Coordinates of C-alpha atoms in Angstrom, one line a residue:
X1407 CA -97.5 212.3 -52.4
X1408 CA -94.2 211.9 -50.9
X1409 CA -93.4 213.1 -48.1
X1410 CA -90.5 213.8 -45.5
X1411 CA -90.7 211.4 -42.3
X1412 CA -91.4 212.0 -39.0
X1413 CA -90.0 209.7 -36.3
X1414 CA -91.0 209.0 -32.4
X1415 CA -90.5 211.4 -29.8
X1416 CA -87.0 211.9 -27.8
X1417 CA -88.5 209.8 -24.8
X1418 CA -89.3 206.7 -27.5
X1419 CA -85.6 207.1 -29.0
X1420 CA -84.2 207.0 -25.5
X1421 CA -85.8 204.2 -24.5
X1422 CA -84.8 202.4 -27.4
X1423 CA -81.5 203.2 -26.7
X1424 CA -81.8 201.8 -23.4
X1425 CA -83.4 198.6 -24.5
X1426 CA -80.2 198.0 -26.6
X1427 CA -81.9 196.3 -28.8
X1428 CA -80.9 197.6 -32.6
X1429 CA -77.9 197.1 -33.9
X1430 CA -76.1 200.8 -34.0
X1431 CA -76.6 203.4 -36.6
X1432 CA -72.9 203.9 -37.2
X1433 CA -70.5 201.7 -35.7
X1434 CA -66.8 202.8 -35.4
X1435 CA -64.2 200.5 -34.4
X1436 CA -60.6 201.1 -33.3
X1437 CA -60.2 203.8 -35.9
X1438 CA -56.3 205.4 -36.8
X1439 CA -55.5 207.8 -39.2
X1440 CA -52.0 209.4 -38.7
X1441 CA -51.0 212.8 -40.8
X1442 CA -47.5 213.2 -41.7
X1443 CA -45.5 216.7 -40.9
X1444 CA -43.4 218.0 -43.9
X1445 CA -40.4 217.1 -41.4
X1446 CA -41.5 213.6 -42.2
X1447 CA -42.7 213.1 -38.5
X1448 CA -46.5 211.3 -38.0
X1449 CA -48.7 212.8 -35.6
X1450 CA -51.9 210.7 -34.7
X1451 CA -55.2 212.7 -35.8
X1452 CA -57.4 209.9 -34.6
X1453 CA -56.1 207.2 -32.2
X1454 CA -58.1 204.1 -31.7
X1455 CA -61.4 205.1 -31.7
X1456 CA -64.5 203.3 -31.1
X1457 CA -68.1 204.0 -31.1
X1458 CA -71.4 203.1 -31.4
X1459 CA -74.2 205.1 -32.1
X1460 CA -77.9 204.1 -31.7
X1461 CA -80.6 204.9 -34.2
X1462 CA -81.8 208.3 -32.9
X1463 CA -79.4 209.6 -31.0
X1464 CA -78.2 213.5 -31.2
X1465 CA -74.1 212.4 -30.8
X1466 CA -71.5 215.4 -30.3
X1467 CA -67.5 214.9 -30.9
X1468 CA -66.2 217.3 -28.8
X1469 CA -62.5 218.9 -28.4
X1470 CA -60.5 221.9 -28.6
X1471 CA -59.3 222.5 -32.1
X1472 CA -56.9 219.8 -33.7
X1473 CA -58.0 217.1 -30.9
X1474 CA -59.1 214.8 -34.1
X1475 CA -63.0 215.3 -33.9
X1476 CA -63.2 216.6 -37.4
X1477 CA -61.1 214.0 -38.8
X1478 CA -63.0 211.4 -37.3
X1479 CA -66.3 213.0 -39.0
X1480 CA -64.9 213.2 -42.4
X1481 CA -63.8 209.5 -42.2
X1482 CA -67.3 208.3 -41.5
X1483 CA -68.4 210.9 -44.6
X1484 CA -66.2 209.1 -46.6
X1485 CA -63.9 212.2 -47.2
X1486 CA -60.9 210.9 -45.3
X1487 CA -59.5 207.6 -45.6
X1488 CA -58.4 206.3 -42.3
X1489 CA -54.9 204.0 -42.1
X1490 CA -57.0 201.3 -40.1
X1491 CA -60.3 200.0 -38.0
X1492 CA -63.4 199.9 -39.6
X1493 CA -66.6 202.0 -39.7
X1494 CA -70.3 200.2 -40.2
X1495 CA -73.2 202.7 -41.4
X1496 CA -76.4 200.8 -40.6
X1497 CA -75.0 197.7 -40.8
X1498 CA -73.1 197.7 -44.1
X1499 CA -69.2 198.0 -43.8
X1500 CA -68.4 201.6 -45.4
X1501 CA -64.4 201.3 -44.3
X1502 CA -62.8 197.9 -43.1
X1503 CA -59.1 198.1 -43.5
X1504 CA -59.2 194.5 -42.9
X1505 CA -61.3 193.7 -46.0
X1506 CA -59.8 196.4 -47.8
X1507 CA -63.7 198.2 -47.8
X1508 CA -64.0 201.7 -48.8
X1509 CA -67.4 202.8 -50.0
X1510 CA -67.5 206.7 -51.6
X1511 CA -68.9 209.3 -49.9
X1512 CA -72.0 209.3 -52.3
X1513 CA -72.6 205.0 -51.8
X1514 CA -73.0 205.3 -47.8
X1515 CA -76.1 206.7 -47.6
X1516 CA -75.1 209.9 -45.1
X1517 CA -76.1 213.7 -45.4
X1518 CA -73.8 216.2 -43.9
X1519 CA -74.2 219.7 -43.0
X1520 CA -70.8 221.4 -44.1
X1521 CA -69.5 225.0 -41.4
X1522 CA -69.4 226.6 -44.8
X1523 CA -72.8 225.4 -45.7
X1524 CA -70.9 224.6 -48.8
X1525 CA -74.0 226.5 -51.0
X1526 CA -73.5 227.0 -55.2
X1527 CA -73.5 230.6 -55.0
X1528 CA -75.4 230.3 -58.9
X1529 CA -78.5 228.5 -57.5
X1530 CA -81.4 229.5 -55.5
X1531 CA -82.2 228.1 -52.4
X1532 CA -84.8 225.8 -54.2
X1533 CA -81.7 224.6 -56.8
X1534 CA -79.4 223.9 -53.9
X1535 CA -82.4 221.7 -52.3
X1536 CA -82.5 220.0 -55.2
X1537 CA -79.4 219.3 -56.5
X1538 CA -79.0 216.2 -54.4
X1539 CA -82.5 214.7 -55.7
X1540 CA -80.8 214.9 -59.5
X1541 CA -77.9 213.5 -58.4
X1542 CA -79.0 210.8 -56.3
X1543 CA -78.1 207.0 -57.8
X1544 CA -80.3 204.6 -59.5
X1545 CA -83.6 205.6 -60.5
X1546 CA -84.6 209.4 -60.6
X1547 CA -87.8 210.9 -59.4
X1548 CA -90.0 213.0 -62.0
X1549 CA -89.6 217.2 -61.9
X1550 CA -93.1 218.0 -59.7
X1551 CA -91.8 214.3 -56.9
X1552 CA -88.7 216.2 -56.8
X1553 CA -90.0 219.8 -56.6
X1554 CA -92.5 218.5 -54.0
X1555 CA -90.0 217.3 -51.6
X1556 CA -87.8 220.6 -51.9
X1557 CA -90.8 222.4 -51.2
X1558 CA -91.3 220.6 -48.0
X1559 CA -87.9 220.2 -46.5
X1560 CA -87.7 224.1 -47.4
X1561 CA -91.0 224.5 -45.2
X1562 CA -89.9 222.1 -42.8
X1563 CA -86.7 224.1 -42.0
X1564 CA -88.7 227.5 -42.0
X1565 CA -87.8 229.2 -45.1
X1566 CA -90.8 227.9 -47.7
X1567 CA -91.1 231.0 -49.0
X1568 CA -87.3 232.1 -49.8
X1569 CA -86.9 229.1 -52.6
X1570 CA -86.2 231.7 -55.0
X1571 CA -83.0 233.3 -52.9
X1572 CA -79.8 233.0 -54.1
X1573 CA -77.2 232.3 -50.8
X1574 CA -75.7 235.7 -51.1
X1575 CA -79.4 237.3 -50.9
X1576 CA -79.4 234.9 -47.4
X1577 CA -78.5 235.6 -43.9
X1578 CA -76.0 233.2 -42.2
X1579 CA -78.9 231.4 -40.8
X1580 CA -80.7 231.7 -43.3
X1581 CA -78.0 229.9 -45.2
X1582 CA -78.0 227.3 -42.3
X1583 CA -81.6 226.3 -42.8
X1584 CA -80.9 225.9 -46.7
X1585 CA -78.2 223.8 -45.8
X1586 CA -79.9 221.8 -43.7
X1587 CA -82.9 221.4 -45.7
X1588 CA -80.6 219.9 -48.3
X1589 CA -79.4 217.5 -46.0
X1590 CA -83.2 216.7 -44.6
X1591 CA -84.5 216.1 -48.6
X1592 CA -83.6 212.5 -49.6
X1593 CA -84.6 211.3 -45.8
X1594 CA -81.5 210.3 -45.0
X1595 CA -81.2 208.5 -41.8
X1596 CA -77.9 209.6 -40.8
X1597 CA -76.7 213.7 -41.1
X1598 CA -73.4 214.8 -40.3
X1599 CA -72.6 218.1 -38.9
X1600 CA -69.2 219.8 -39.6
X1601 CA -69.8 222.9 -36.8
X1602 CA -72.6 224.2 -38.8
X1603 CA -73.5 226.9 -36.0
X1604 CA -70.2 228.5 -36.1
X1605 CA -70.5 230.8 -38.5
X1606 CA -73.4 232.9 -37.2
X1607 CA -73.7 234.8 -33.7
X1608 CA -74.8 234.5 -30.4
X1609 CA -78.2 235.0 -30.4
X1610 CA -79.0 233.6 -33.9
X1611 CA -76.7 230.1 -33.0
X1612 CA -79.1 229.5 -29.7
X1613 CA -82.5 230.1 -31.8
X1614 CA -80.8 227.5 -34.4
X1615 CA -80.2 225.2 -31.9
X1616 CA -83.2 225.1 -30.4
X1617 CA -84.8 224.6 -34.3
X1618 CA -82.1 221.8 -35.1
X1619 CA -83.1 219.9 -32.0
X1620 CA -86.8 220.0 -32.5
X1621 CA -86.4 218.5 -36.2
X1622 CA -83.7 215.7 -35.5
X1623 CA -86.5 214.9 -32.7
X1624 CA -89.1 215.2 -35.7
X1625 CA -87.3 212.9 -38.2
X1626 CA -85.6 211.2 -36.0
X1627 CA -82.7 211.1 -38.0
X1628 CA -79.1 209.9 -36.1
X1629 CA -77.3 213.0 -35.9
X1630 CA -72.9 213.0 -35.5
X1631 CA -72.0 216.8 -34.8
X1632 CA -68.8 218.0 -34.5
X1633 CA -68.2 221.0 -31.7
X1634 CA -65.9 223.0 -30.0
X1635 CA -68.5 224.7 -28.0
X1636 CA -69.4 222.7 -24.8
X1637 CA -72.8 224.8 -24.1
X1638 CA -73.6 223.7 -27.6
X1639 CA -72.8 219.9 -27.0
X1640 CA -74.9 219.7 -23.2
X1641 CA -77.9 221.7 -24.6
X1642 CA -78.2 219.1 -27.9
X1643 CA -76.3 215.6 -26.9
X1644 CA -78.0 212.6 -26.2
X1645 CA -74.3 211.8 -25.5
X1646 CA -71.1 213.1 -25.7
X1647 CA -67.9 211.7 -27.1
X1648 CA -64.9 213.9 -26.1
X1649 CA -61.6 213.6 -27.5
X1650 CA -58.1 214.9 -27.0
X1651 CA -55.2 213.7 -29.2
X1652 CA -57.2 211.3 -31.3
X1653 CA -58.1 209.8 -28.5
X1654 CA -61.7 209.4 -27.0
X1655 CA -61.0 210.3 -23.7
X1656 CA -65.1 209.8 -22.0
X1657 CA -68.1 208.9 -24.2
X1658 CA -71.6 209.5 -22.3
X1659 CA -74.3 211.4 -21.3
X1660 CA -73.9 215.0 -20.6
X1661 CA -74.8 214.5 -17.5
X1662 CA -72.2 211.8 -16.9
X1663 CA -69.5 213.9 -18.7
X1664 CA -70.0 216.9 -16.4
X1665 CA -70.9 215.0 -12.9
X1666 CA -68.8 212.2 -13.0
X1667 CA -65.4 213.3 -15.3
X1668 CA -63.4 210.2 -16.5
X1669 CA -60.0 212.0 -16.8
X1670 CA -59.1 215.4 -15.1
X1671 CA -58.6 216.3 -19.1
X1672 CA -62.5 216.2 -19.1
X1673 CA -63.1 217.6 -16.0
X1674 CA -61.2 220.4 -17.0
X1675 CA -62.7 220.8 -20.5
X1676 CA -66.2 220.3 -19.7
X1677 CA -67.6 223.4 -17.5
X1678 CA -65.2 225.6 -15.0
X1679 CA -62.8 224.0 -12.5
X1680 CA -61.0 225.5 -9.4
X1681 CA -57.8 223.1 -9.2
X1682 CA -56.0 222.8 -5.7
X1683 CA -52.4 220.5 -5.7
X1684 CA -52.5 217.6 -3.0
X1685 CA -50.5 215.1 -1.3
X1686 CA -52.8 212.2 0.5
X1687 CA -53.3 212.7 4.2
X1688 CA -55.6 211.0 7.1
X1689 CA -59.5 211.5 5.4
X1690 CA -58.5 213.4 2.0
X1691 CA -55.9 215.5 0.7
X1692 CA -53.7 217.8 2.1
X1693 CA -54.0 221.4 -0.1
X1694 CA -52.0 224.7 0.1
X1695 CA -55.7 225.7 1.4
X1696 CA -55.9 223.0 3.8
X1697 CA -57.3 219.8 4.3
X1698 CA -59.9 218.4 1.5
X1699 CA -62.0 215.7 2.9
X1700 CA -62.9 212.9 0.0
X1701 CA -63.1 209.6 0.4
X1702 CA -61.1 209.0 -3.3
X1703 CA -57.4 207.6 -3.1
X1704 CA -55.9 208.5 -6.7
X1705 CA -52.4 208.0 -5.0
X1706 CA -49.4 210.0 -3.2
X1707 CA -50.0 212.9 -5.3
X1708 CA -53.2 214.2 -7.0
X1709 CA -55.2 217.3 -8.5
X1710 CA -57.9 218.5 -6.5
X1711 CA -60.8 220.1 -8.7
X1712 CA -64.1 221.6 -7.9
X1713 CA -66.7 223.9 -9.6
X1714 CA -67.3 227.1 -9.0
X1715 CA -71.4 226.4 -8.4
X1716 CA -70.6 223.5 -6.1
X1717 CA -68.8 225.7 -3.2
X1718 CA -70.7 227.6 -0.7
X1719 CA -68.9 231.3 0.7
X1720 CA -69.6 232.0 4.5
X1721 CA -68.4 234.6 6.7
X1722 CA -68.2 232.1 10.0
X1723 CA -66.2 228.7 9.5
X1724 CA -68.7 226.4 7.8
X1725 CA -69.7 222.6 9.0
X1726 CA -69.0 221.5 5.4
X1727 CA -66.9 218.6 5.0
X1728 CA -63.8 221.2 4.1
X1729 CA -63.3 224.6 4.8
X1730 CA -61.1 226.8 2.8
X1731 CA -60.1 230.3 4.1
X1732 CA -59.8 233.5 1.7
X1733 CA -60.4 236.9 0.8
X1734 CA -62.9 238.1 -1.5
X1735 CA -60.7 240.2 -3.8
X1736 CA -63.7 240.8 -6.8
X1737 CA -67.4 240.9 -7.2
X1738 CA -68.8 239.9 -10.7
X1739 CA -72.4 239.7 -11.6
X1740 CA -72.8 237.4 -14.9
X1741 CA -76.5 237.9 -15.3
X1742 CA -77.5 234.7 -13.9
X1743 CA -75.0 234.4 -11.5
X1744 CA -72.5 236.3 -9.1
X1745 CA -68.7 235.3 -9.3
X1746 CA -66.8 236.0 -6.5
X1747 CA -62.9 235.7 -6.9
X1748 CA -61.4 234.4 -3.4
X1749 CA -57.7 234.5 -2.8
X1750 CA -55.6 232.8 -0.5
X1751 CA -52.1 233.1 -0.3
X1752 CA -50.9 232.6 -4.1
X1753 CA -54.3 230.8 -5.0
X1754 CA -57.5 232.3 -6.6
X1755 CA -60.7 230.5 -6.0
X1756 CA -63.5 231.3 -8.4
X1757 CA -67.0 231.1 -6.2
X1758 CA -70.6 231.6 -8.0
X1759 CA -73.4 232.2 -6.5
X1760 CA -77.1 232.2 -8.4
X1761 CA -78.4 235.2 -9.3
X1762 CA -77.7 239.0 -8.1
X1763 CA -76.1 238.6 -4.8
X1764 CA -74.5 241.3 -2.8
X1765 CA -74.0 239.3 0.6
X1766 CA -70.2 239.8 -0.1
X1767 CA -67.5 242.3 -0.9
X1768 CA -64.3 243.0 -1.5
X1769 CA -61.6 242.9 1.1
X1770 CA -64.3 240.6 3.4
X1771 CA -62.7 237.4 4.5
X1772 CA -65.0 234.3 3.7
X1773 CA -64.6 230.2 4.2
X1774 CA -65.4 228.4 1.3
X1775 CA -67.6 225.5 2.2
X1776 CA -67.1 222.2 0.2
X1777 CA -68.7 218.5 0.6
X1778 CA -67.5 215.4 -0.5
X1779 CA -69.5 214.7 -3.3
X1780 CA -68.3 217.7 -4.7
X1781 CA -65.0 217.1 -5.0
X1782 CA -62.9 215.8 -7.9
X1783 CA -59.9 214.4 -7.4
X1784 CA -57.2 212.6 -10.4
X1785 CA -53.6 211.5 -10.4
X1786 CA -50.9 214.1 -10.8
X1787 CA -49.4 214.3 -14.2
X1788 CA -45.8 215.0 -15.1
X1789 CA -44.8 216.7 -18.0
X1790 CA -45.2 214.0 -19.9
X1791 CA -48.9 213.2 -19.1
X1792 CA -48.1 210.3 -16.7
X1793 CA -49.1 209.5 -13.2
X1794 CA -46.0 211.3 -10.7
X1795 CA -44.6 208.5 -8.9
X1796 CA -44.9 208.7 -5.3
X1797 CA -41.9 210.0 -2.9

């Protein structure tokens, strides 16, 4: 009886990552594609990208919307046609612009998950399963192989007993799970995700999460999942390819992307930021807030960020490394923390503190406690994006 695979656990795939060993699932190498404007200007959608993605791995493209992480998605599917670079798809060259390669979406061997789900409204669940299975290449399975592995990747995603449902007869998760399952049913070793989580809420995209992560660690498929939503990307990244303009601006770990920022573009993106201006002085940066002790040297000029859960508030001055003086003006409890806006002078400090916390008010004047560790600091930009020159 055939079967749908199951794979090693997470802690196997990541230590097969880390023996390096495998040659990548995908490989994508210094990838363009440009779009022209009807004013017959270009504007770069994906701008030199490279990657490489082990076997295993749960990779997230994330980016605010038109930042290229779609694009790049749909030219590994096969559905855009990038101007140059080269994609690999488990070792056989799907695009090389220098070979003049191109495989069709149906020849490179991928799945993908579509935001729309992208369901024939005049099949059941079951059909839509299947419809892959009868349209697969080279030799076809019999009726009761096929109907065996639709009944298991129906099962597998949760919903073996709503085969007979037509999508409109389906919730939006429901209509995920189909969608999935359809992508799960020929064992495909790479799935693409097209923000499939998108389209349903809150509470129903966290339980889906949670379910998608359990059965790429059970089939240990490679997953490449395209995001806006940076909760989404920590909670289900192995690692995390960010882009901005095409470009891949920090590919890593989430932990790496939200600890140790690149670029003040990810920094900024990833999590919540306070941002001080500063001009270098004796032991740090000189703010409108004071003196912020690091031991970074970005320069004459730089932006000073820090998050909101990495300050401590204090009624006497602090013995922190910096000590910022302000004004509670607002009192915020989030549920699983307290925010605590601080102003001083024209700046507003955003201060969390876990849990319920009611050790400050409004109109009480507070330090704001910072150590060096804590503190981010990057080269001014201009206008333009570049580094300000130094006066």
């Amino acid at each position: 009886m055939t079967q749908l695979t199951s794979a090693p656990s997470r802690g196997a795939q990541r230590n097969a990552h880390d023996a390096d060993a495998a040659e990548p699932a995908v490989q994508i190498r210094q990838l363009n594609k440009h779009f022209r404007r009807r004013d017959g200007s270009t504007v770069p959608a994906i701008d030199g990208a490279s990657l490489d993605i082990q076997d295993g791995e749960f990779i997230v493209l994330l980016g605010p919307s038109g930042c290229g992480k779609t694009t790049l998605l749909r030219s590994v599917a096969g559905l855009e046609t990038p101007d140059s670079g080269s994609i690999t798809v488990r070792g056989k060259a799907v695009f090389d612009s220098g070979t003049g390669a191109n495989l069709g979406a149906d020849r490179r061997g991928l799945s993908m998950v579509f935001q729309s789900y992208a369901l024939w409204p005049h099949m059941t669940a079951a059909q839509n399963v299947r419809y892959p299975l009868e349209n697969q290449k080279g030799a076809r399975q019999g009726r009761a192989v096929m109907n065996q592995r639709v009944a298991e990747a129906l099962e597998a995603v949760g919903i073996g007993d709503l085969g007979g449902q037509y999508p409109n007869q389906l919730s939006g998760g429901q209509q995920q799970r189909v969608a999935l399952a359809r992508a799960l049913v020929n064992n495909s070793k790479v799935v693409l995700f097209d923000e499939p989580l998108s389209n349903v809420d809150a509470k129903v995209r966290e339980s889906l999460r949670i379910e998608l992560l359990a059965m790429q660690r059970r089939f240990g498929f490679t997953a490449l999942f395209v995001t806006h939503d940076q909760a989404e990307a920590m909670e289900l990244a192995t690692r995390i390819a960010v882009l901005d303009r095409g470009k891949v601006q920090q590919f890593g770990t989430p932990d790496e992307i939200y600890a140790r920022p690149a670029t003040e573009y990810v920094a900024k993106f990833i999590g919540n930021t306070n941002e001080l201006s500063g001009r270098r002085a004796d032991g740090g940066y000189e703010t409108p807030l004071g003196l912020v002790r690091t031991p970074q040297d970005v320069g004459e000029r730089a932006t000073v960020l820090f998050r909101p859960e990495h300050a401590q508030l204090s009624r006497e001055r602090p013995e922190a490394a910096s000590a910022l003086a302000g004004q509670v003006v607002a009192v915020l409890f989030m549920g699983t923390h307290t925010e605590f806006l601080v102003r001083s002078g024209e700046t507003r400090m955003r201060i969390w503190v876990s849990g319920r916390s009611t050790d400050f008010a409004e109109g009480d004047e507070v330090w704001v406690g910072l150590q060096e560790p804590d503190v981010m600091v990057f080269p001014r930009q201009d206008h333009d994006g570049q580094p300000e020159g130094d006066d």
